[in-house]
Structure formats: structure tokens, C-alpha cells
Coordinates of C-alpha atoms and ligand atoms in Angstrom, one line a residue:
Chain A
M1 CA -113.9 -42.3 -97.5
Q2 CA -115.2 -40.4 -94.2
P3 CA -118.3 -37.8 -94.6
L4 CA -116.8 -34.0 -93.8
V5 CA -120.5 -32.4 -94.3
R6 CA -123.6 -33.7 -95.5
L7 CA -125.8 -30.8 -96.9
A8 CA -129.5 -32.5 -96.7
G9 CA -133.1 -30.9 -98.7
V10 CA -131.0 -27.4 -99.3
S11 CA -132.4 -24.5 -101.1
K12 CA -131.7 -21.4 -101.2
R13 CA -134.4 -19.0 -102.1
F14 CA -133.6 -14.4 -101.7
G15 CA -135.8 -11.8 -100.8
S16 CA -135.6 -11.1 -104.2
G17 CA -138.1 -14.2 -105.1
T18 CA -135.3 -15.8 -107.4
E19 CA -134.4 -19.4 -106.1
A20 CA -131.0 -20.4 -106.3
L21 CA -131.0 -23.7 -105.2
S22 CA -133.5 -26.5 -104.6
G23 CA -133.4 -29.9 -103.3
I24 CA -129.7 -30.1 -102.7
D25 CA -128.4 -33.3 -101.1
L26 CA -124.9 -33.6 -101.3
T27 CA -122.5 -35.4 -98.4
I28 CA -118.6 -33.8 -99.4
G29 CA -116.1 -36.3 -98.1
A30 CA -113.0 -35.9 -96.1
G31 CA -109.7 -34.9 -97.9
E32 CA -111.9 -35.2 -101.1
F33 CA -110.8 -32.7 -104.4
L34 CA -114.6 -31.5 -105.3
S35 CA -115.7 -29.2 -108.2
L36 CA -118.7 -27.7 -108.3
L37 CA -119.7 -27.2 -112.7
G38 CA -122.2 -25.4 -114.0
P39 CA -123.2 -22.5 -116.2
S40 CA -123.8 -18.9 -115.0
G41 CA -126.1 -18.5 -112.7
C42 CA -126.7 -22.0 -111.3
G43 CA -126.0 -21.1 -107.8
K44 CA -122.8 -22.5 -107.5
S45 CA -121.4 -19.3 -105.2
T46 CA -124.4 -19.8 -103.5
L47 CA -123.7 -23.1 -102.6
L48 CA -120.3 -22.2 -101.9
R49 CA -121.7 -19.3 -99.4
L50 CA -123.8 -21.4 -97.4
V51 CA -121.1 -23.9 -96.9
A52 CA -119.1 -21.8 -95.7
G53 CA -121.7 -20.3 -93.2
L54 CA -121.8 -16.6 -95.2
A55 CA -125.3 -17.2 -96.1
E56 CA -128.0 -19.5 -94.0
P57 CA -130.1 -21.7 -96.0
S58 CA -134.1 -21.1 -96.5
A59 CA -134.8 -24.9 -96.2
G60 CA -132.5 -28.3 -95.5
T61 CA -129.5 -28.7 -93.5
V62 CA -125.6 -28.6 -93.7
A63 CA -124.2 -30.5 -91.4
W64 CA -120.5 -30.7 -90.4
A65 CA -119.0 -34.0 -89.2
G66 CA -118.1 -33.5 -85.5
G67 CA -121.0 -31.0 -85.6
A68 CA -118.7 -27.5 -85.5
R69 CA -117.8 -26.0 -88.8
P70 CA -113.9 -26.3 -89.0
R71 CA -111.8 -24.0 -90.2
I72 CA -112.0 -22.8 -93.5
G73 CA -110.0 -20.9 -96.4
F74 CA -111.9 -19.1 -99.0
V75 CA -110.5 -17.7 -102.1
F76 CA -112.6 -15.5 -104.2
Q77 CA -112.8 -14.7 -108.1
D78 CA -110.3 -11.6 -108.0
A79 CA -107.8 -11.9 -104.9
T80 CA -109.2 -9.8 -102.7
L81 CA -106.5 -8.9 -101.3
M82 CA -106.1 -5.3 -99.1
P83 CA -104.4 -2.8 -100.8
W84 CA -103.1 -0.5 -98.3
T85 CA -100.7 -2.8 -97.1
S86 CA -97.9 -5.6 -97.9
A87 CA -98.2 -9.3 -99.3
L88 CA -97.1 -10.9 -95.9
E89 CA -99.7 -8.6 -93.4
N90 CA -102.3 -10.0 -96.5
V91 CA -101.4 -13.5 -96.0
R92 CA -101.1 -12.9 -91.4
L93 CA -104.6 -11.6 -91.7
P94 CA -106.9 -14.5 -90.8
L95 CA -103.9 -15.6 -87.7
R96 CA -104.2 -11.8 -86.5
L97 CA -108.1 -11.9 -86.3
D98 CA -107.5 -15.4 -84.4
G99 CA -105.3 -13.6 -82.5
R100 CA -104.2 -16.5 -80.4
L101 CA -100.5 -16.8 -82.0
P102 CA -97.6 -14.4 -80.9
R103 CA -97.2 -11.8 -83.9
E104 CA -93.4 -13.3 -84.4
E105 CA -95.3 -16.7 -84.6
Q106 CA -97.7 -15.2 -86.7
R107 CA -95.4 -13.8 -89.4
A108 CA -93.3 -16.9 -89.0
R109 CA -96.0 -18.8 -90.8
A110 CA -97.0 -16.1 -93.0
A111 CA -93.9 -16.2 -94.8
A112 CA -93.7 -19.7 -94.9
A113 CA -97.0 -19.6 -96.4
L114 CA -96.4 -17.6 -99.0
S115 CA -92.9 -19.3 -100.2
D116 CA -95.1 -22.7 -100.3
V117 CA -97.2 -20.7 -103.4
G118 CA -93.7 -19.9 -104.6
L119 CA -93.8 -15.9 -103.6
G120 CA -90.9 -16.7 -101.2
G121 CA -89.1 -13.0 -101.4
F122 CA -92.4 -11.1 -102.6
E123 CA -92.9 -10.3 -98.4
R124 CA -92.5 -7.1 -98.5
A125 CA -94.7 -6.3 -101.8
Y126 CA -97.5 -4.0 -102.0
P127 CA -100.8 -6.2 -104.2
R128 CA -100.3 -3.1 -106.6
E129 CA -97.4 -4.5 -107.6
L130 CA -97.5 -8.0 -108.1
S131 CA -99.2 -9.3 -111.3
G132 CA -102.8 -11.0 -111.7
G133 CA -101.5 -14.3 -111.2
M134 CA -98.8 -13.7 -108.3
R135 CA -102.1 -11.7 -106.4
M136 CA -103.9 -15.1 -106.8
R137 CA -101.2 -17.0 -105.1
V138 CA -101.0 -14.2 -102.0
S139 CA -104.8 -15.0 -101.8
I140 CA -104.2 -18.8 -101.7
A141 CA -101.3 -18.0 -99.5
R142 CA -103.8 -16.3 -96.9
A143 CA -106.5 -19.6 -97.2
L144 CA -104.2 -22.0 -96.1
V145 CA -101.9 -20.0 -93.8
T146 CA -104.4 -21.9 -91.0
Q147 CA -103.9 -24.7 -92.3
P148 CA -107.9 -25.3 -93.1
A149 CA -109.6 -28.6 -93.5
V150 CA -111.7 -27.2 -95.6
L151 CA -110.7 -24.7 -98.8
L152 CA -113.6 -23.1 -100.7
M153 CA -112.7 -21.7 -104.2
D154 CA -115.4 -19.6 -106.2
E155 CA -113.4 -19.9 -109.8
P156 CA -110.4 -18.4 -108.5
F157 CA -107.9 -18.6 -112.0
A158 CA -111.4 -17.7 -114.0
A159 CA -109.6 -14.2 -115.0
L160 CA -105.9 -15.5 -115.5
D161 CA -104.3 -16.3 -118.4
E162 CA -104.4 -20.2 -119.6
I163 CA -100.5 -20.4 -118.9
T164 CA -100.8 -19.2 -115.9
R165 CA -103.9 -20.8 -114.9
N166 CA -102.7 -23.6 -115.4
R167 CA -99.3 -23.5 -113.8
L168 CA -101.8 -22.7 -110.9
N169 CA -103.4 -25.6 -111.2
D170 CA -100.8 -28.4 -111.2
D171 CA -99.5 -25.9 -107.7
L172 CA -102.8 -26.5 -105.7
I173 CA -102.8 -30.1 -106.7
A174 CA -99.6 -30.3 -105.3
L175 CA -100.1 -28.3 -102.5
W176 CA -103.5 -31.0 -101.5
A177 CA -101.5 -33.8 -102.0
A178 CA -99.3 -32.5 -100.1
R179 CA -102.1 -32.4 -97.0
A180 CA -102.6 -36.0 -97.7
G181 CA -106.2 -35.9 -97.0
A182 CA -106.3 -33.1 -94.3
M183 CA -107.3 -31.2 -95.8
T184 CA -110.6 -30.8 -98.3
V185 CA -111.6 -28.8 -101.5
V186 CA -114.1 -27.3 -103.0
F187 CA -114.0 -26.1 -106.1
V188 CA -116.0 -23.6 -108.4
T189 CA -115.3 -23.6 -111.8
H190 CA -117.0 -23.2 -115.2
S191 CA -114.3 -25.3 -117.3
V192 CA -114.9 -28.9 -117.9
F193 CA -111.1 -29.0 -118.4
E194 CA -110.2 -27.3 -115.3
S195 CA -112.3 -30.0 -113.0
V196 CA -111.4 -32.8 -115.1
Y197 CA -107.5 -32.2 -114.4
L198 CA -108.3 -31.2 -110.7
S199 CA -110.4 -33.5 -109.1
S200 CA -110.9 -36.4 -107.5
R201 CA -114.6 -35.4 -108.2
I202 CA -117.1 -33.6 -110.1
V203 CA -120.5 -32.2 -109.2
V204 CA -122.3 -30.9 -112.9
M205 CA -125.3 -28.8 -111.8
S206 CA -127.9 -27.4 -114.0
P207 CA -129.6 -24.2 -114.0
R208 CA -132.5 -22.7 -112.6
P209 CA -133.6 -23.7 -109.9
G210 CA -129.4 -25.1 -108.9
R211 CA -130.1 -28.5 -108.7
I212 CA -126.9 -31.3 -109.0
A213 CA -127.3 -33.1 -112.4
R214 CA -124.2 -35.5 -112.5
D215 CA -121.9 -37.0 -109.7
L216 CA -119.2 -38.0 -111.4
A217 CA -116.2 -39.6 -110.3
I218 CA -112.7 -38.8 -111.6
P219 CA -110.1 -41.3 -111.2
G220 CA -106.1 -41.4 -112.1
P221 CA -103.3 -40.0 -110.2
A222 CA -102.8 -37.0 -107.7
P223 CA -100.9 -34.7 -108.8
R224 CA -101.4 -35.4 -112.0
P225 CA -98.0 -36.7 -113.9
A226 CA -96.2 -35.0 -117.1
G227 CA -97.9 -35.2 -120.1
F228 CA -101.2 -36.1 -118.5
R229 CA -102.8 -33.0 -119.7
T230 CA -102.1 -34.6 -123.5
S231 CA -102.8 -38.0 -122.7
A232 CA -105.9 -40.0 -124.1
D233 CA -107.1 -40.5 -120.7
Y234 CA -107.6 -37.3 -120.1
A235 CA -109.3 -36.2 -123.1
A236 CA -111.9 -39.3 -122.6
L237 CA -112.6 -38.0 -119.4
C238 CA -113.5 -34.8 -120.8
R239 CA -115.2 -35.9 -123.1
G240 CA -117.5 -37.9 -120.8
V241 CA -117.8 -34.7 -118.1
S242 CA -118.4 -32.9 -121.1
E243 CA -121.5 -34.5 -122.0
G244 CA -122.8 -34.9 -118.4
L245 CA -122.8 -31.0 -118.6
E246 CA -124.7 -30.6 -121.9
A247 CA -127.2 -33.4 -120.7
A248 CA -127.5 -31.4 -117.6
M249 CA -128.0 -28.1 -119.4
A250 CA -130.9 -29.5 -122.2
Chain B
M1 CA -96.1 12.5 -122.7
M2 CA -93.5 14.5 -123.1
G3 CA -90.1 13.6 -121.4
R4 CA -89.4 13.2 -117.9
P5 CA -87.2 16.5 -117.2
T6 CA -88.6 18.8 -119.9
G7 CA -91.9 18.2 -119.4
R8 CA -91.5 18.4 -115.4
L9 CA -89.8 21.8 -116.0
L10 CA -92.6 22.9 -118.7
A11 CA -95.4 22.0 -116.7
H12 CA -94.1 24.8 -114.3
A13 CA -92.0 27.1 -116.5
I14 CA -95.7 27.9 -118.4
P15 CA -98.5 29.1 -116.2
A16 CA -95.2 30.9 -114.0
L17 CA -94.9 32.6 -117.2
A18 CA -98.7 33.5 -118.0
G19 CA -98.4 34.6 -114.4
I20 CA -95.6 37.4 -115.0
L21 CA -97.0 38.2 -118.3
F22 CA -100.2 38.7 -116.5
L23 CA -98.8 40.9 -113.7
A24 CA -96.7 42.8 -116.0
A25 CA -99.7 43.8 -118.7
W26 CA -101.7 44.9 -115.5
E27 CA -98.3 47.1 -114.1
G28 CA -98.5 48.5 -117.7
L29 CA -102.1 49.4 -118.4
V30 CA -102.1 50.7 -114.7
R31 CA -99.5 53.1 -115.4
W32 CA -100.0 53.7 -118.8
Y33 CA -103.7 54.9 -118.3
D34 CA -102.6 56.5 -115.3
V35 CA -105.1 54.9 -112.8
P36 CA -105.1 56.1 -109.1
A37 CA -104.2 53.7 -106.8
Y38 CA -107.7 54.0 -104.9
L39 CA -109.1 52.5 -107.7
V40 CA -106.7 49.9 -109.0
P41 CA -103.3 49.9 -108.0
G42 CA -100.3 47.9 -109.7
P43 CA -98.3 44.7 -108.6
V44 CA -95.7 47.0 -107.7
A45 CA -98.3 49.7 -105.1
I46 CA -98.7 46.4 -103.3
W47 CA -96.0 44.8 -103.4
Q48 CA -95.1 48.0 -102.0
A49 CA -97.8 47.7 -99.3
L50 CA -97.4 44.3 -98.4
T51 CA -93.6 44.9 -97.6
G52 CA -94.6 48.2 -95.9
D53 CA -97.1 46.7 -93.8
W54 CA -95.7 43.5 -93.4
P55 CA -95.8 43.3 -89.5
M56 CA -99.1 44.4 -89.4
L57 CA -100.7 42.3 -91.8
A58 CA -98.3 39.1 -91.0
G59 CA -99.8 39.3 -87.3
S60 CA -103.1 39.5 -89.4
M61 CA -102.6 36.4 -91.6
L62 CA -101.4 34.4 -88.4
V63 CA -104.8 35.3 -85.8
T64 CA -106.6 34.1 -89.7
L65 CA -104.7 31.1 -89.9
K66 CA -104.7 29.7 -86.9
I67 CA -108.7 30.0 -86.8
A68 CA -108.8 28.5 -90.1
L69 CA -106.3 25.7 -89.0
L70 CA -108.1 25.3 -85.3
A71 CA -111.0 24.3 -87.1
L72 CA -109.9 22.0 -89.4
L73 CA -108.5 20.6 -86.6
A74 CA -112.1 19.9 -85.0
A75 CA -113.6 19.1 -88.0
V76 CA -111.4 16.4 -88.4
T77 CA -111.8 15.0 -84.9
L78 CA -115.9 15.8 -84.8
G79 CA -116.2 14.2 -88.5
G80 CA -114.6 11.4 -88.4
L81 CA -115.7 10.7 -85.2
L82 CA -119.4 11.5 -85.9
A83 CA -118.9 9.2 -89.1
I84 CA -117.3 6.3 -86.9
L85 CA -120.4 6.7 -84.9
F86 CA -122.8 6.5 -88.2
A87 CA -120.5 3.3 -89.6
Q88 CA -121.7 2.1 -86.2
S89 CA -125.1 2.4 -85.9
P90 CA -127.3 3.0 -89.2
I91 CA -130.1 4.0 -87.1
L92 CA -127.7 7.1 -85.7
E93 CA -126.5 7.9 -89.2
R94 CA -129.9 7.7 -90.5
A95 CA -131.9 10.1 -87.6
L96 CA -128.6 12.2 -87.8
F97 CA -127.2 13.0 -91.2
P98 CA -130.1 15.3 -92.2
Y99 CA -129.3 17.9 -89.4
A100 CA -125.2 17.8 -90.3
V101 CA -127.3 18.0 -94.0
V102 CA -129.1 21.3 -92.9
L103 CA -126.2 23.0 -91.4
Q104 CA -124.3 22.3 -94.7
V105 CA -126.5 24.0 -96.7
T106 CA -127.6 26.9 -94.8
P107 CA -124.9 29.9 -96.0
I108 CA -122.8 30.7 -93.1
V109 CA -123.1 34.2 -93.2
A110 CA -126.4 34.1 -92.4
I111 CA -125.6 31.7 -89.8
A112 CA -122.8 34.1 -88.2
P113 CA -124.2 36.7 -86.8
L114 CA -126.4 34.4 -84.7
I115 CA -123.0 32.7 -83.3
L116 CA -121.3 35.8 -82.8
I117 CA -124.2 37.3 -80.6
W118 CA -124.6 33.9 -78.9
V119 CA -121.1 33.4 -78.1
D120 CA -118.9 36.0 -76.1
D121 CA -115.7 35.1 -76.8
V122 CA -115.3 36.5 -80.8
T123 CA -112.3 34.1 -81.2
L124 CA -114.7 31.1 -80.6
S125 CA -117.3 32.4 -82.7
L126 CA -115.3 32.8 -85.6
L127 CA -113.9 28.9 -84.9
I128 CA -117.3 27.9 -84.9
C129 CA -118.1 29.0 -88.2
A130 CA -114.9 28.2 -89.9
W131 CA -115.8 24.7 -87.9
I132 CA -119.5 24.9 -89.7
V133 CA -118.2 25.0 -92.9
A134 CA -115.7 22.5 -92.6
F135 CA -116.7 20.0 -91.0
F136 CA -119.5 18.2 -93.8
P137 CA -117.0 17.2 -96.1
V138 CA -115.3 15.6 -93.9
L139 CA -117.8 13.7 -92.5
S140 CA -120.0 12.7 -95.1
N141 CA -116.8 11.6 -97.5
T142 CA -115.2 9.9 -94.2
V143 CA -118.9 8.3 -93.8
L144 CA -119.4 6.8 -97.8
G145 CA -115.1 5.7 -97.3
L146 CA -116.2 3.2 -94.1
N147 CA -119.2 2.2 -96.6
S148 CA -117.3 1.5 -99.2
A149 CA -114.9 -1.6 -97.8
D150 CA -114.8 -4.1 -100.4
R151 CA -117.7 -7.0 -99.6
N152 CA -115.3 -9.4 -100.4
L153 CA -113.1 -9.2 -97.8
V154 CA -115.9 -7.6 -95.2
E155 CA -117.1 -11.5 -95.5
L156 CA -113.6 -12.6 -95.4
F157 CA -112.8 -10.7 -91.7
R158 CA -116.6 -12.4 -90.9
L159 CA -115.2 -15.8 -91.6
Y160 CA -112.9 -15.4 -89.7
G161 CA -114.7 -14.6 -87.1
A162 CA -113.2 -10.9 -86.4
T163 CA -114.7 -8.3 -83.9
R164 CA -116.5 -5.1 -84.6
W165 CA -114.0 -3.5 -83.6
Q166 CA -111.3 -5.4 -85.6
T167 CA -113.4 -4.9 -88.8
L168 CA -113.2 -1.1 -88.1
M169 CA -109.7 -0.8 -87.7
L170 CA -108.0 -3.7 -89.9
L171 CA -110.3 -3.1 -93.0
R172 CA -113.1 -0.2 -92.8
L173 CA -111.0 2.7 -91.7
P174 CA -107.9 1.9 -94.2
S175 CA -110.5 1.7 -97.2
A176 CA -111.9 4.9 -95.8
L177 CA -108.9 7.1 -95.6
P178 CA -108.8 7.9 -99.1
F179 CA -112.0 9.0 -99.0
F180 CA -111.1 11.2 -95.7
L181 CA -108.1 12.4 -97.5
A182 CA -110.1 13.8 -100.2
G183 CA -112.7 15.4 -97.7
L184 CA -109.7 16.8 -96.0
R185 CA -108.6 19.1 -98.8
V186 CA -111.5 20.1 -99.6
A187 CA -112.7 21.6 -95.8
G188 CA -109.3 22.8 -96.0
G189 CA -110.1 25.3 -98.6
L190 CA -113.5 25.3 -96.7
A191 CA -112.4 26.6 -93.1
L192 CA -110.5 29.4 -94.3
I193 CA -113.4 30.4 -96.2
G194 CA -115.5 30.0 -93.2
A195 CA -113.0 31.6 -90.8
V196 CA -112.3 34.7 -93.7
V197 CA -116.6 35.4 -94.0
A198 CA -116.9 35.5 -89.8
E199 CA -114.1 37.6 -89.6
F200 CA -116.6 40.2 -92.1
V201 CA -119.8 39.7 -90.1
A202 CA -117.6 40.2 -87.0
G203 CA -115.6 43.3 -88.7
A204 CA -118.5 45.3 -89.7
G205 CA -118.9 45.4 -86.2
G206 CA -116.0 47.6 -85.8
T207 CA -114.1 44.6 -84.0
G208 CA -111.3 42.1 -85.5
S209 CA -107.6 41.5 -86.0
G210 CA -107.3 38.8 -88.6
L211 CA -106.8 39.2 -92.6
A212 CA -110.6 40.2 -93.3
W213 CA -110.8 42.7 -90.7
R214 CA -107.4 43.7 -92.7
I215 CA -109.8 44.3 -95.7
L216 CA -112.3 46.3 -94.4
E217 CA -110.2 48.7 -92.5
A218 CA -108.5 49.0 -95.6
G219 CA -111.3 50.1 -97.4
F220 CA -112.4 52.6 -94.9
Q221 CA -109.2 54.3 -95.1
L222 CA -109.4 54.2 -98.6
K223 CA -106.0 52.5 -98.9
I224 CA -106.7 49.8 -101.6
P225 CA -103.5 48.2 -101.9
R226 CA -103.1 47.1 -98.6
M227 CA -107.0 45.9 -99.1
F228 CA -105.1 44.1 -102.3
A229 CA -101.9 43.3 -100.0
A230 CA -104.6 41.2 -97.7
L231 CA -106.3 39.5 -100.2
A232 CA -103.9 38.7 -101.7
L233 CA -102.0 37.1 -98.5
I234 CA -105.7 35.0 -98.1
S235 CA -105.1 33.1 -101.4
A236 CA -101.7 32.4 -100.0
C237 CA -103.2 30.7 -97.0
G238 CA -105.5 29.1 -99.0
I239 CA -102.6 27.6 -101.7
A240 CA -100.5 26.6 -98.7
I241 CA -103.2 24.8 -97.4
F242 CA -104.2 23.2 -100.3
A243 CA -100.9 22.1 -101.4
A244 CA -100.1 21.1 -97.2
L245 CA -102.7 18.2 -97.5
G246 CA -102.3 17.7 -101.6
L247 CA -98.5 16.7 -99.9
L248 CA -100.7 14.8 -97.3
Q249 CA -102.8 13.0 -99.4
H250 CA -99.8 11.9 -101.6
L251 CA -97.6 10.7 -98.6
L252 CA -100.2 8.4 -97.6
L253 CA -101.5 6.8 -100.2
R254 CA -98.8 6.7 -102.7
R255 CA -98.0 2.6 -102.4
W256 CA -101.3 2.0 -102.9
H257 CA -104.0 4.0 -103.6
E258 CA -104.7 5.0 -107.7
S259 CA -104.9 8.3 -106.7
A260 CA -101.5 8.5 -105.6
V261 CA -99.5 6.5 -107.5
R262 CA -97.5 8.0 -109.9
A263 CA -97.7 5.8 -113.8
E264 CA -94.4 4.7 -114.4
G265 CA -92.5 4.1 -117.4
Ligands
ATP1 N1 -127.9 -11.3 -103.2 C1 -128.4 -12.0 -103.5 N2 -129.8 -11.7 -103.9 C2 -130.6 -12.0 -105.3 N3 -130.3 -13.2 -105.3 C3 -129.1 -13.5 -105.8 C4 -127.9 -12.9 -104.7 N4 -127.3 -13.7 -104.9 C5 -127.2 -14.8 -106.1 N5 -128.8 -14.5 -106.7 C6 -129.0 -15.4 -107.6 O1 -129.0 -16.4 -107.2 C7 -128.6 -17.6 -108.6 C8 -127.0 -18.1 -108.3 O2 -126.6 -17.0 -108.3 P1 -124.9 -17.4 -108.1 O3 -124.1 -16.5 -108.1 O4 -124.8 -18.6 -107.1 O5 -124.5 -18.2 -109.4 P2 -123.0 -18.9 -110.2 O6 -123.4 -19.8 -110.1 O7 -122.5 -18.8 -109.1 O8 -122.8 -18.2 -111.3 P3 -121.3 -17.7 -112.2 O9 -120.9 -19.0 -112.7 O10 -122.1 -16.4 -112.7 O11 -120.9 -16.8 -110.7 C9 -128.1 -16.4 -109.9 O12 -130.1 -16.3 -110.4 C10 -128.8 -14.6 -109.2 O13 -129.3 -14.0 -109.6
MG2 MG1 -120.0 -17.6 -108.9

């Protein structure tokens, strides 16, 4: 697998003195679905922000293959939509800020992205008229509308109920598989089950300061076949990751 | 909650009924005790003064209203622009904001005489006084609003390489709108108060044509019902401004902001 981005000796210390990350060495391969798993406060969000370029490391480097940071999509824990405008305009935002495509083309792509996440027909709805799960879908459509090479997601489904979350998990794997190696996902989560279900690789982090404790490859087909959630394979993988997480905490 | 139609009707009927009862009691007491009109006129006498002197009072009302509204317009323009400037340059904000506070906390009655001396044109000096009081709520609320854009959205704009101008137009200004409108509503009432206070100060010098001047004049002439009539008109103007700005607020925010969204079901 081609490396996409390499973090070498990355540390992050905040002005307050908190050492959020220490000595992170991590190579993310192109086309991977990588989950960052770890307890609260272990620096997962910080790591994601470093990758996104929203923060600078205190030490170490973040080096992209090809030199420049590719197009990035970012999904926050809550949908983070602009409440004063429609779903379509929210999804169009990245294209609008970029400003290179003509307006009609921007609209068409935003509408297509909305229907890709199952929200065709909701173009004119305002965020407050949508359910929590639908808002999250709008947020994902906004992240995907630029056809990013990297999709960074920070606990995107943590606030949702299990049924909605499972459905969005399936949709997400399908969207990732549809881009067949052209999109890398880095997904932050607290949930062992979610990370195993989604990922091709799981990086387990330990807290204070945040370090990489385990790096696990997750075999299995993508998208997941029906019944995967109740299969013995899935249960065995979850047990393995869970033990890894516990060992990292000890 | 009460059922929709009856509930809505009652919500309006109850204060209206209370008002009518109050006026009736007032009129009744004034007649019963034979209170002379130059002490306390009854509502009927006030109404007669209002209709009898209507051309004069209406003309004065327009004068006062014009000053209040122009002052509000100036407050919105200057307060809004200054707020945007402050949001772009924190140094400027730190340098100038304290002086805006000084302007705000100094009573307008105390400043008005100076302004009347410095500015030859009476209308202009009234306008400046009204502007001074109306300006601060617009400024401070808009500054607050511009700075309270969702942090994650700010980062998202950064991630997509938004220019300062884009961030201002597409993110900060819409975020500030509810705050701005709340400030505007306060400023509307204050502009009227500022205009009236300044008129009083100017009127003490024997010139004027607005409602406050009518009150002073009626006081000199012991035409107390007319005084009350002018007072009622000032209140009516204040209520009208407040209601109009409330309507504006509702129209602009009803689709998205919690404050204007009517609970459903
Ligand atoms: N802007 C900041 N200033 C100071 N300290 C910070 C800042 N952001 C994060 N931290 C600290 O860095 C550490 C890691 O924070 P981070 O948000 O990355 O954790 P996390 O793994 O994402 O946690 P959670 O799962 O709860 O979201 C925490 O101890 C936190 O207090
Ligand atoms: Mg986090």
C-alpha cells in the first residue's frame, strides 16, 4: 500500500502545559480505513487536527506523499451546520469557498452529494427541520462534496442512537468502498465495536501523554456482508481489540 | 398550553380588558371626586385634547419620530460598521471600545446641553443626542455576535481556505444577525428616549416643535389634557417602533433561530 501521510516523532504540548501527544510515529496508507481508538482525553482529536493542518505539532513532522496536503474533508462530532441556510447551501459551502466551479455546477454537485447520503429531496430543508441522523448525513455530504482524498471524522456518530449509528456505519463503508482506494478515512471513536466494524486498521492510543499502544490490521470484506455484526468472526475480532485496549490502559 | 385559537384570543383579550377596566376606573374616580382637569384629566378629556389638537400633535409626532428613526439609522450604520471593524482588528477594538462605553454611561441629559451649544442646527443636535444613546446596544451586541460564530465552523472555513471576506460574509455576519437584531430592538426604544430627552433640554431654551416641546408648552399653559395626550403619543411611538422591530426580527429569524421559531405541535 502506498503511504499517504507520515507522522514522525510528533508531539503536541499546549500552552497550558498539557502534553496531549508524545512521540507519535504513524504512517497512514492511501485508501485505508483507519480508526483511532482510545479513552477520552488521549489526544485523538488533537491528532486529527494535526493531520488536518488545523494545528501545528510542537515537535516532529507531518509529511504528505507528494509534498502538499491533499483535499481534506472533515466531519465533527456534532453536525456543525450553518443553521441559517438550507441543507443544499450547507453542502455547497466547500465548493463556494473554493469558487472555481460555476454556481450551477456547485449546486448540481451538492445535490448529488446529498442524494449519495440518502437525502435526495431534502435540499431546501433547514438544519432545524432535520433529525440528528439526517443532520449528520448533511455534514458527511458536505465533507464528500469536494471528492476529498482524505476524510477525517471525529466521533461523528457518538451522539446518535444505535439504530441510526449502525445504518450510517453501513452507508459510510459503502461510500468508502465506492471510491475504491481513492479515499482514505481516519475515523476517531470510543467504540470497539464500531471501529472493528468499519476499519481495515485500528490504532489504539493510550492516555497522558497520548501514544500509540497497538496497531492492528482488521481483515474482512468491505462492505461488510449482511449478518456480519452477529458473526463469530466479528465477535472474535472485537474481543481481540478489546483486550488490546485494556492492555493499553493498564 | 391552551388550545390554539382560544388561547391566542385570550392572550390578547386579557390585557385589553385590563386596560379598559383601568381607563374606566380612572374616568370614574376623576368624575366621582370631581378632580379638576388641570390636576388629573380623565381619559375622555385627554381623548378630546388629542382629537381637538390633532393637526398640531400629529405634526409634532412626525418631528420626533423622524429624529428617532434617523438616529436609529445612523446607529445601525455606524454601530454595525464599527463592530465589523472591531471584529477584523482586535487592537482597534481594545483601543476604542472603552470610549464607546464612556459615551454610553454618561447620562444624555448631561451631554445634551453641550451638544446644543456646539451644534448650531437644532435638528442635527437632537439627532446626535438620540444617536449617542441608540448607538451602543447596536455596537456591543453586534461585536458579541460577530465573535460568537461556532468555533468548529470557523475551523471548517479555515480548512477550506476561506478568505477573511468570505468568513465575514458567509459566517460571522449571519452568526451575528440574531444578536444585532436584539440590539436593534433595544436601540429603537432608546433612540426615541434620546430624542425626547434632547428635545426637553432644547425646549427649556424656548425652541422646539417635537412632542417633548408640546409637553413643556402645554405645561406652561396649564393645558394638562394636551400634556397627557402628547405623552400618550410618545408611548404609542415607542410601542410602534418596538413592535415593528420585533416583526422584523421574527421575519428574518423565523426559519432558523430558536428565539423566533414557534414551538410546533
Ligand atoms: N486547545 C487546547 N488547549 C489546551 N489543552 C487542550 C486543548 N485541546 C485539547 N487539550 C488537552 O489535550 C488532551 C487531549 O485532548 P483531545 O481533545 O485530543 O482528546 P480526545 O482523545 O479527543 O478526547 P475525547 O475522546 O474526549 O474527545 C486533553 O487532556 C485536553 O485537555
Ligand atoms: Mg475528541
